[in-house]
Short mmCIF file of C-alpha atoms in Angstrom, two decimals:
data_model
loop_
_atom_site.label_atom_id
_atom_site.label_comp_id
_atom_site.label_asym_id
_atom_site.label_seq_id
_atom_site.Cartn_x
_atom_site.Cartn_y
_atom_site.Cartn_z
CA UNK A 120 79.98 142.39 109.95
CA UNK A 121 77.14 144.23 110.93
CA UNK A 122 77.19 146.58 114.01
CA UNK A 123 74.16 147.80 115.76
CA UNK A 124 73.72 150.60 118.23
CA UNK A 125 70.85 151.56 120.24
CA UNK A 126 69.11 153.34 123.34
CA UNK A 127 65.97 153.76 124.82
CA UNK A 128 64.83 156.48 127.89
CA UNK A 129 64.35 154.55 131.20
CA UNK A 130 61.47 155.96 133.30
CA UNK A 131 61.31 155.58 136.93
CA UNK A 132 57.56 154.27 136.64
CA UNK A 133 59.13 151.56 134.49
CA UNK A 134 62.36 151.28 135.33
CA UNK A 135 62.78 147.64 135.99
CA UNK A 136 60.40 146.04 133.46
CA UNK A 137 62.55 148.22 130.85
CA UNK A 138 66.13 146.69 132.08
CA UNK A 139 64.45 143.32 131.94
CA UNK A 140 62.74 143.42 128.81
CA UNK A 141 66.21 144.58 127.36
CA UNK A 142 68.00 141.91 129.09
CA UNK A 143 65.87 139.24 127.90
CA UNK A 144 66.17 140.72 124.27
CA UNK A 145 69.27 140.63 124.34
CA UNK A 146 69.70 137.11 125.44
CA UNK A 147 67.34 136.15 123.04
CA UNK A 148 68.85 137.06 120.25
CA UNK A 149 72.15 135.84 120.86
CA UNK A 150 70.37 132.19 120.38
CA UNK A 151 69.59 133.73 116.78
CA UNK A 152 71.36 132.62 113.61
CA UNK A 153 74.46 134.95 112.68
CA UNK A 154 74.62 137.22 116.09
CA UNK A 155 78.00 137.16 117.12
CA UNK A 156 76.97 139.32 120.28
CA UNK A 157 73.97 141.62 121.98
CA UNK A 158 74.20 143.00 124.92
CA UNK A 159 72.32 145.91 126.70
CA UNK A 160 74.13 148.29 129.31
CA UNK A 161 73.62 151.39 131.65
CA UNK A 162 74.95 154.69 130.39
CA UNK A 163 77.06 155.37 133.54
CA UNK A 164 76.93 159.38 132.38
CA UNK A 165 73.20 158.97 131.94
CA UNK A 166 71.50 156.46 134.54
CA UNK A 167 68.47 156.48 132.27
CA UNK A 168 69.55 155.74 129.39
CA UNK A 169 69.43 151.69 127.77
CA UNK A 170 72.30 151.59 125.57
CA UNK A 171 72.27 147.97 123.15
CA UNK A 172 75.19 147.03 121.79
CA UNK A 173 75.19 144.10 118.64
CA UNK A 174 77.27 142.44 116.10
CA UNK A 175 75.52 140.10 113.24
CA UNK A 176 77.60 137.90 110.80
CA UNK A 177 75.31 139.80 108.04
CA UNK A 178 72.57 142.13 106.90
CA UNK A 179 70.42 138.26 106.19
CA UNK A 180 70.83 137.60 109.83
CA UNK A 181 69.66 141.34 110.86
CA UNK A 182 66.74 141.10 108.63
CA UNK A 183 65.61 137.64 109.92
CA UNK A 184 66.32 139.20 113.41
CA UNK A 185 63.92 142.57 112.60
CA UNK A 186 61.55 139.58 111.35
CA UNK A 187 61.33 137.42 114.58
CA UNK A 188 57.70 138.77 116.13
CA UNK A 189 59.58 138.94 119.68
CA UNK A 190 61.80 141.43 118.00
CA UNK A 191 58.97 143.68 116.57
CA UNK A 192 56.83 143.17 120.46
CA UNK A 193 60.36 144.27 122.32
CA UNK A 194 60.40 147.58 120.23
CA UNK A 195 56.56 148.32 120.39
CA UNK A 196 56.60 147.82 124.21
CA UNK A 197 59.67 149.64 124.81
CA UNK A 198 58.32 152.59 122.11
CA UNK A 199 54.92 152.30 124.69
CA UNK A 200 57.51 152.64 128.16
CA UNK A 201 59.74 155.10 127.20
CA UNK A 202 59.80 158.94 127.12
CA UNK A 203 60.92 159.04 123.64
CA UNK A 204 61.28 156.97 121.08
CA UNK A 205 63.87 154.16 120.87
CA UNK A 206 67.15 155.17 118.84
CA UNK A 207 68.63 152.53 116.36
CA UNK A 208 71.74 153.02 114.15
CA UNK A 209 72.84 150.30 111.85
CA UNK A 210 76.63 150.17 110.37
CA UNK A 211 78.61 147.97 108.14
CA UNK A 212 82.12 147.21 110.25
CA UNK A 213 85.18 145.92 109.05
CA UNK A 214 87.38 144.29 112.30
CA UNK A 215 90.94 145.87 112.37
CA UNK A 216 91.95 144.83 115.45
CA UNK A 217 94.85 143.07 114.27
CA UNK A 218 95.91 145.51 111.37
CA UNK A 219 96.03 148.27 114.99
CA UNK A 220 97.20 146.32 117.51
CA UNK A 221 99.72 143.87 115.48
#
């Protein structure tokens, strides 16, 4: 599994058309091929702060992801919005649940 982590500065200027073009993102891209799950969240220590949160069956599904135009227009537009440019950290994940938790 691949496991994706990611924020983005919220502005009060754009605010709302941040937390929508993340939600719609991230509902887009759970249609894709391979995500097993995207979701985007408040920081609840850091009001201003996007936090995305995804899981992809493999690195084939995250490149045809990075390759959708949509993809490459969310991060440009956000990049444009945002104080500071958007963070993105990409890790290979094994799932021991079970091995942990019996």
């Amino acid at each position: 599994m691949i496991l994706i982590t990611g924020h983005v500065i919220l502005t009060s200027e754009h605010r709302e058309r941040m937390i929508a073009l993340g939600a719609l993102h991230s509902a887009r891209s759970r249609a894709e091929p391979g995500c097993l799950a995207h979701n985007c969240h408040i920081d609840i220590e850091n009001p201003d702060r996007l936090v995305f949160v995804e899981e992809w069956e493999s690195i084939d599904a995250v490149r045809a992801h990075f390759a959708v135009p949509e993809s490459a227009a969310f991060v440009a537009e956000m990049r444009a919005l945002s104080p500071q440019p958007p963070v993105i950290r990409i890790y290979t994940a094994d799932d021991i649940t079970a091995k942990l938790m019996g």
